[in-house]
PDB file of C-alpha atoms in Angstrom:
ATOM      1  CA  PRO A  72      99.875 143.259 114.082  1.00 70.00           C
ATOM      2  CA  CYS A  73      96.951 141.194 114.466  1.00 92.00           C
ATOM      3  CA  PHE A  74      93.692 140.560 116.609  1.00 97.00           C
ATOM      4  CA  GLY A  75      92.925 137.437 118.368  1.00 97.00           C
ATOM      5  CA  ARG A  76      91.444 134.917 116.097  1.00 97.00           C
ATOM      6  CA  GLU A  77      89.130 133.116 118.346  1.00 95.00           C
ATOM      7  CA  ARG A  78      87.065 136.092 119.917  1.00 95.00           C
ATOM      8  CA  SER A  79      87.604 139.265 117.610  1.00 98.00           C
ATOM      9  CA  HIS A  80      84.556 140.406 116.013  1.00 98.00           C
ATOM     10  CA  ALA A  81      83.705 143.207 113.535  1.00 99.00           C
ATOM     11  CA  CYS A  82      80.519 144.708 112.365  1.00 99.00           C
ATOM     12  CA  LEU A  83      79.908 143.233 109.039  1.00 99.00           C
ATOM     13  CA  VAL A  84      77.451 145.304 106.711  1.00 99.00           C
ATOM     14  CA  SER A  85      76.039 143.161 104.101  1.00 98.00           C
ATOM     15  CA  ASP A  86      73.369 145.596 102.790  1.00 98.00           C
ATOM     16  CA  ALA A  87      74.701 148.488 100.636  1.00 95.00           C
ATOM     17  CA  THR A  88      71.663 150.687 101.843  1.00 97.00           C
ATOM     18  CA  VAL A  89      72.479 150.464 105.430  1.00 98.00           C
ATOM     19  CA  ALA A  90      74.272 153.590 106.725  1.00 98.00           C
ATOM     20  CA  ALA A  91      77.042 153.399 109.186  1.00 98.00           C
ATOM     21  CA  GLU A  92      75.161 154.862 112.071  1.00 98.00           C
ATOM     22  CA  SER A  93      72.353 152.236 111.564  1.00 98.00           C
ATOM     23  CA  ALA A  94      74.821 149.426 111.398  1.00 98.00           C
ATOM     24  CA  TYR A  95      76.494 150.530 114.817  1.00 98.00           C
ATOM     25  CA  ARG A  96      73.093 150.473 116.328  1.00 98.00           C
ATOM     26  CA  MET A  97      72.276 147.000 114.955  1.00 98.00           C
ATOM     27  CA  CYS A  98      75.724 145.550 115.852  1.00 98.00           C
ATOM     28  CA  TYR A  99      76.317 147.131 119.206  1.00 97.00           C
ATOM     29  CA  LEU A 100      73.143 148.667 120.694  1.00 96.00           C
ATOM     30  CA  GLY A 101      70.598 145.995 119.900  1.00 95.00           C
ATOM     31  CA  ALA A 102      68.650 147.845 117.490  1.00 97.00           C
ATOM     32  CA  PRO A 103      66.314 145.551 115.249  1.00 96.00           C
ATOM     33  CA  GLY A 104      66.965 145.416 111.509  1.00 95.00           C
ATOM     34  CA  GLU A 105      68.923 143.470 108.898  1.00 96.00           C
ATOM     35  CA  GLY A 106      71.959 144.125 106.857  1.00 98.00           C
ATOM     36  CA  ALA A 107      74.623 144.488 109.731  1.00 98.00           C
ATOM     37  CA  GLU A 108      75.607 141.880 112.279  1.00 98.00           C
ATOM     38  CA  ARG A 109      78.770 141.076 114.375  1.00 98.00           C
ATOM     39  CA  ALA A 110      80.894 138.635 112.631  1.00 98.00           C
ATOM     40  CA  LEU A 111      84.188 136.908 113.579  1.00 98.00           C
ATOM     41  CA  MET A 112      87.117 138.530 111.963  1.00 98.00           C
ATOM     42  CA  SER A 113      88.217 135.124 110.767  1.00 97.00           C
ATOM     43  CA  GLU A 114      85.031 134.929 108.629  1.00 97.00           C
ATOM     44  CA  LEU A 115      85.770 138.188 106.712  1.00 97.00           C
ATOM     45  CA  SER A 116      87.416 138.262 103.325  1.00 96.00           C
ATOM     46  CA  ALA A 117      88.501 141.053 100.821  1.00 95.00           C
ATOM     47  CA  GLY A 118      85.523 143.101  99.621  1.00 95.00           C
ATOM     48  CA  ASP A 119      83.506 142.772 102.770  1.00 98.00           C
ATOM     49  CA  VAL A 120      82.306 145.981 104.248  1.00 98.00           C
ATOM     50  CA  VAL A 121      82.870 146.874 107.896  1.00 98.00           C
ATOM     51  CA  LEU A 122      82.512 149.566 110.354  1.00 98.00           C
ATOM     52  CA  ALA A 123      85.633 151.656 110.656  1.00 97.00           C
ATOM     53  CA  ASP A 124      84.187 153.775 113.429  1.00 96.00           C
ATOM     54  CA  GLU A 125      80.673 154.846 114.526  1.00 96.00           C
ATOM     55  CA  ARG A 126      80.082 156.959 111.348  1.00 97.00           C
ATOM     56  CA  THR A 127      82.293 155.400 108.757  1.00 97.00           C
ATOM     57  CA  LEU A 128      82.126 152.238 106.683  1.00 98.00           C
ATOM     58  CA  ALA A 129      85.197 150.734 105.108  1.00 96.00           C
ATOM     59  CA  ARG A 130      86.049 147.811 102.659  1.00 95.00           C
ATOM     60  CA  VAL A 131      88.172 145.015 103.684  1.00 96.00           C
ATOM     61  CA  VAL A 132      91.234 145.077 101.313  1.00 94.00           C
ATOM     62  CA  VAL A 133      92.679 141.745 102.430  1.00 93.00           C
ATOM     63  CA  VAL A 134      92.587 139.560 105.519  1.00 95.00           C
ATOM     64  CA  GLN A 135      96.002 138.481 106.848  1.00 92.00           C
ATOM     65  CA  HIS A 136      96.553 135.077 108.388  1.00 91.00           C
ATOM     66  CA  ALA A 137      93.231 133.855 106.993  1.00 90.00           C
ATOM     67  CA  ARG A 138      94.694 130.221 106.626  1.00 86.00           C
ATOM     68  CA  ASP A 139      96.880 130.210 109.797  1.00 81.00           C
ATOM     69  CA  ALA A 140      94.308 128.788 112.120  1.00 79.00           C
ATOM     70  CA  GLY A 141      96.871 126.595 114.022  1.00 82.00           C
ATOM     71  CA  ALA A 142      99.572 129.127 114.668  1.00 86.00           C
ATOM     72  CA  ARG A 143      99.649 130.662 118.240  1.00 92.00           C
ATOM     73  CA  PHE A 144     100.978 134.039 119.280  1.00 94.00           C
ATOM     74  CA  ARG A 145     101.245 136.048 122.357  1.00 96.00           C
ATOM     75  CA  LEU A 146      98.134 138.240 122.758  1.00 97.00           C
ATOM     76  CA  LEU A 147      96.904 141.036 125.139  1.00 98.00           C
ATOM     77  CA  THR A 148      93.240 140.669 126.043  1.00 98.00           C
ATOM     78  CA  ILE A 149      92.006 144.220 127.061  1.00 98.00           C
ATOM     79  CA  ARG A 150      88.763 144.539 129.187  1.00 97.00           C
ATOM     80  CA  HIS A 151      87.273 147.888 129.263  1.00 97.00           C
ATOM     81  CA  ALA A 152      84.220 149.572 130.845  1.00 94.00           C
ATOM     82  CA  ARG A 153      82.191 152.821 130.255  1.00 87.00           C
ATOM     83  CA  GLY A 154      79.784 153.113 133.137  1.00 81.00           C
ATOM     84  CA  THR A 155      77.719 149.907 133.289  1.00 81.00           C
ATOM     85  CA  ALA A 156      78.747 148.986 129.639  1.00 86.00           C
ATOM     86  CA  ARG A 157      81.614 146.558 129.296  1.00 92.00           C
ATOM     87  CA  GLY A 158      83.757 145.080 126.526  1.00 95.00           C
ATOM     88  CA  SER A 159      86.922 143.209 125.562  1.00 96.00           C
ATOM     89  CA  PHE A 160      89.038 142.456 122.649  1.00 97.00           C
ATOM     90  CA  SER A 161      92.422 140.721 122.031  1.00 97.00           C
ATOM     91  CA  LEU A 162      95.298 141.762 119.903  1.00 96.00           C
ATOM     92  CA  THR A 163      99.228 141.565 119.731  1.00 96.00           C
ATOM     93  CA  ALA A 164     101.292 143.867 121.587  1.00 96.00           C
ATOM     94  CA  ASP A 165     102.582 145.781 118.541  1.00 92.00           C
ATOM     95  CA  HIS A 166      99.186 146.580 117.394  1.00 93.00           C
ATOM     96  CA  MET A 167      98.236 150.265 117.250  1.00 94.00           C
ATOM     97  CA  LEU A 168      95.040 151.573 119.027  1.00 94.00           C
ATOM     98  CA  PRO A 169      94.073 155.032 120.555  1.00 95.00           C
ATOM     99  CA  LEU A 170      95.035 155.231 124.192  1.00 96.00           C
ATOM    100  CA  ASP A 171      94.461 158.444 126.231  1.00 96.00           C
ATOM    101  CA  GLY A 172      93.969 160.368 122.842  1.00 93.00           C
ATOM    102  CA  ARG A 173      97.018 159.223 121.012  1.00 94.00           C
ATOM    103  CA  LEU A 174      97.832 156.204 118.854  1.00 93.00           C
ATOM    104  CA  ALA A 175     100.009 153.812 120.593  1.00 94.00           C
ATOM    105  CA  PRO A 176     101.055 150.169 120.635  1.00 94.00           C
ATOM    106  CA  ALA A 177      98.869 147.895 122.670  1.00 96.00           C
ATOM    107  CA  ARG A 178     101.765 146.962 125.100  1.00 96.00           C
ATOM    108  CA  GLU A 179     101.609 150.587 126.398  1.00 97.00           C
ATOM    109  CA  ALA A 180      98.060 150.009 127.594  1.00 97.00           C
ATOM    110  CA  ARG A 181      97.506 150.383 131.350  1.00 97.00           C
ATOM    111  CA  VAL A 182      94.646 149.921 133.673  1.00 97.00           C
ATOM    112  CA  GLY A 183      92.838 153.318 133.755  1.00 96.00           C
ATOM    113  CA  ALA A 184      93.906 154.328 130.151  1.00 97.00           C
ATOM    114  CA  ARG A 185      91.203 155.730 127.894  1.00 96.00           C
ATOM    115  CA  LEU A 186      90.057 154.009 124.697  1.00 96.00           C
ATOM    116  CA  SER A 187      88.436 155.789 121.782  1.00 89.00           C
ATOM    117  CA  CYS A 188      85.004 154.515 122.997  1.00 84.00           C
ATOM    118  CA  GLY A 189      85.286 156.633 126.108  1.00 85.00           C
ATOM    119  CA  GLY A 190      85.680 153.465 128.242  1.00 90.00           C
ATOM    120  CA  ALA A 191      88.609 152.915 130.543  1.00 95.00           C
ATOM    121  CA  VAL A 192      90.786 149.796 130.606  1.00 97.00           C
ATOM    122  CA  GLU A 193      89.848 147.562 133.527  1.00 96.00           C
ATOM    123  CA  ALA A 194      92.176 144.609 133.114  1.00 97.00           C
ATOM    124  CA  ILE A 195      94.808 143.343 130.795  1.00 98.00           C
ATOM    125  CA  ILE A 196      95.305 139.671 130.458  1.00 97.00           C
ATOM    126  CA  HIS A 197      98.344 137.832 128.808  1.00 97.00           C
ATOM    127  CA  GLU A 198      97.501 134.884 126.890  1.00 96.00           C
ATOM    128  CA  ARG A 199      98.315 132.860 123.589  1.00 96.00           C
ATOM    129  CA  GLY A 200      95.954 132.314 120.626  1.00 96.00           C
ATOM    130  CA  GLY A 201      95.555 132.404 116.926  1.00 96.00           C
ATOM    131  CA  VAL A 202      95.488 135.638 115.080  1.00 96.00           C
ATOM    132  CA  ILE A 203      93.841 137.422 112.183  1.00 97.00           C
ATOM    133  CA  ASN A 204      93.909 140.810 110.748  1.00 95.00           C
ATOM    134  CA  PRO A 205      91.480 142.252 108.241  1.00 96.00           C
ATOM    135  CA  ILE A 206      93.105 145.370 106.690  1.00 93.00           C
ATOM    136  CA  SER A 207      90.531 147.998 106.025  1.00 94.00           C
ATOM    137  CA  SER A 208      90.520 150.804 103.337  1.00 93.00           C
ATOM    138  CA  THR A 209      90.571 153.478 106.109  1.00 93.00           C
ATOM    139  CA  GLY A 210      93.267 151.836 108.276  1.00 92.00           C
ATOM    140  CA  TYR A 211      90.851 151.557 111.197  1.00 95.00           C
ATOM    141  CA  ILE A 212      88.211 149.058 112.480  1.00 97.00           C
ATOM    142  CA  LEU A 213      85.849 148.494 115.226  1.00 98.00           C
ATOM    143  CA  VAL A 214      86.676 145.446 117.369  1.00 97.00           C
ATOM    144  CA  SER A 215      84.762 143.700 120.079  1.00 97.00           C
ATOM    145  CA  ALA A 216      83.889 140.359 121.488  1.00 97.00           C
ATOM    146  CA  ALA A 217      80.616 138.545 120.670  1.00 97.00           C
ATOM    147  CA  THR A 218      78.903 140.823 123.113  1.00 96.00           C
ATOM    148  CA  GLY A 219      79.676 144.161 124.859  1.00 94.00           C
ATOM    149  CA  GLU A 220      81.077 147.540 123.731  1.00 93.00           C
ATOM    150  CA  PRO A 221      83.512 147.779 120.736  1.00 96.00           C
ATOM    151  CA  ALA A 222      86.789 149.800 120.678  1.00 96.00           C
ATOM    152  CA  LEU A 223      88.595 151.389 117.795  1.00 96.00           C
ATOM    153  CA  ALA A 224      91.843 150.036 116.476  1.00 96.00           C
ATOM    154  CA  ALA A 225      94.136 150.461 113.677  1.00 94.00           C
ATOM    155  CA  THR A 226      94.727 147.606 111.271  1.00 91.00           C
ATOM    156  CA  GLY A 227      98.607 148.104 111.248  1.00 76.00           C
ATOM    157  CA  ASN A 228     101.417 147.803 113.661  1.00 71.00           C
ATOM    158  CA  GLU A 229     103.625 150.699 115.047  1.00 68.00           C
ATOM    159  CA  TRP A 230     106.036 150.703 112.107  1.00 62.00           C
ATOM    160  CA  LEU A 231     103.433 150.340 109.469  1.00 66.00           C
ATOM    161  CA  ALA A 232     100.492 152.477 110.885  1.00 64.00           C
ATOM    162  CA  ASP A 233     101.500 155.826 109.572  1.00 64.00           C
ATOM    163  CA  VAL A 234     101.597 154.536 106.039  1.00 61.00           C
ATOM    164  CA  MET A 235      98.298 152.713 106.406  1.00 63.00           C
ATOM    165  CA  LEU A 236      96.619 155.811 107.703  1.00 63.00           C
ATOM    166  CA  SER A 237      97.875 158.062 105.107  1.00 58.00           C
ATOM    167  CA  ALA A 238      96.142 158.798 101.745  1.00 61.00           C
ATOM    168  CA  TYR A 239      98.846 156.691  99.968  1.00 56.00           C
ATOM    169  CA  PRO A 240      97.271 153.269 100.242  1.00 63.00           C
ATOM    170  CA  GLN A 241      94.029 154.511  98.488  1.00 69.00           C
ATOM    171  CA  TYR A 242      96.020 155.028  95.330  1.00 60.00           C
ATOM    172  CA  SER A 243      98.075 151.860  95.399  1.00 69.00           C
ATOM    173  CA  LEU A 244      97.711 148.896  93.069  1.00 70.00           C
ATOM    174  CA  SER A 245      96.839 146.523  95.784  1.00 74.00           C
ATOM    175  CA  PHE A 246      93.662 148.576  96.839  1.00 75.00           C
ATOM    176  CA  ALA A 247      92.625 148.946  93.324  1.00 76.00           C
ATOM    177  CA  LEU A 248      92.913 145.315  92.736  1.00 79.00           C
ATOM    178  CA  SER A 249      91.079 144.426  96.013  1.00 78.00           C
ATOM    179  CA  TRP A 250      88.329 146.807  94.790  1.00 81.00           C
ATOM    180  CA  LEU A 251      87.904 145.244  91.444  1.00 84.00           C
ATOM    181  CA  LEU A 252      88.784 141.600  92.143  1.00 84.00           C
ATOM    182  CA  PRO A 253      88.310 140.842  95.832  1.00 88.00           C
ATOM    183  CA  ALA A 254      88.205 137.182  95.770  1.00 88.00           C
ATOM    184  CA  THR A 255      91.299 136.873  93.461  1.00 90.00           C
ATOM    185  CA  THR A 256      93.153 139.500  95.570  1.00 89.00           C
ATOM    186  CA  GLN A 257      92.542 137.590  98.789  1.00 90.00           C
ATOM    187  CA  ALA A 258      93.388 134.242  97.154  1.00 90.00           C
ATOM    188  CA  PHE A 259      96.715 135.747  95.660  1.00 85.00           C
ATOM    189  CA  TYR A 260      97.608 137.166  99.021  1.00 84.00           C
ATOM    190  CA  ASP A 261      96.998 133.867 100.727  1.00 86.00           C
ATOM    191  CA  ASP A 262      98.795 131.696  98.237  1.00 84.00           C
ATOM    192  CA  ALA A 263     101.881 133.892  97.511  1.00 74.00           C
ATOM    193  CA  LEU A 264     102.098 137.324  99.345  1.00 66.00           C
ATOM    194  CA  GLU A 265     101.646 136.531 103.022  1.00 67.00           C
ATOM    195  CA  ARG A 266     104.775 134.476 103.326  1.00 68.00           C
ATOM    196  CA  LEU A 267     106.876 136.957 101.366  1.00 60.00           C
ATOM    197  CA  PHE A 268     105.425 139.723 103.347  1.00 62.00           C
ATOM    198  CA  ASP A 269     106.048 138.098 106.876  1.00 61.00           C
ATOM    199  CA  ALA A 270     109.523 137.439 105.776  1.00 53.00           C
ATOM    200  CA  ALA A 271     110.242 140.989 104.711  1.00 48.00           C
ATOM    201  CA  VAL A 272     108.834 142.368 107.796  1.00 54.00           C
ATOM    202  CA  PRO A 273     111.728 142.412 110.272  1.00 55.00           C
ATOM    203  CA  ALA A 274     114.066 143.950 107.546  1.00 51.00           C
ATOM    204  CA  LEU A 275     111.464 146.485 106.669  1.00 52.00           C
ATOM    205  CA  ALA A 276     111.022 147.399 110.225  1.00 51.00           C
ATOM    206  CA  ALA A 277     114.759 147.829 111.035  1.00 52.00           C
ATOM    207  CA  LEU A 278     115.195 149.817 107.939  1.00 50.00           C
ATOM    208  CA  LYS A 279     112.320 152.229 108.805  1.00 50.00           C
ATOM    209  CA  ALA A 280     113.744 152.563 112.411  1.00 53.00           C
ATOM    210  CA  ALA A 281     117.123 153.270 111.112  1.00 57.00           C
ATOM    211  CA  ALA A 282     115.880 156.040 108.595  1.00 52.00           C
ATOM    212  CA  PRO A 283     115.389 158.889 111.149  1.00 54.00           C
ATOM    213  CA  SER A 284     118.698 158.539 112.717  1.00 47.00           C
ATOM    214  CA  ALA A 285     120.432 158.399 109.376  1.00 45.00           C
ATOM    215  CA  ALA A 286     118.633 161.539 108.406  1.00 42.00           C
ATOM    216  CA  ALA A 287     119.529 163.365 111.609  1.00 44.00           C
ATOM    217  CA  ARG A 288     123.208 162.774 111.017  1.00 49.00           C
ATOM    218  CA  ALA A 289     122.989 164.014 107.296  1.00 49.00           C
TER     219      ALA A 289
END
């Protein structure tokens, strides 16, 4: 589950005194001020603070695929509009986001579907590109292009989103380490954990998919 590497931006908050609402206005409404600005997700790292939604700040736990600049994947670029305001963002088909009031994988997006920002999907473009995925402490993040309206998306895919959006990660060792030693956590993930995680994902996804049916037969 990833965002498009080349165009996906988050609202990066670099001043601890800036509230979420003020950061939103600076990043997306053109309000003057310092301490919050749009930044490419590929420029983020563990420990950074971003907007999880209009009223919530979140810490970046780790950035997946930070060193995979050359890898190419299938992406969906979703263009949306709310009145005269327009925006766009790119992500993989299994990435979760609110669609018509429910959390769903991006592949279920259709023209006319409503996003969390209140805008409607205007177009869906299939393309290939690099990927990046900042995992936030809340499991959500606002994503946008360099200009235009943002939209809310989860930072997990369809088999992992329920775990990422639960209370469990807040008490995990990985979250604690990222809070205390963000640079070390990011480096360790890049050097050791990412390849292990990528290799394990297919088996874990299959195991989770099989669990409900096994429970039903019991």
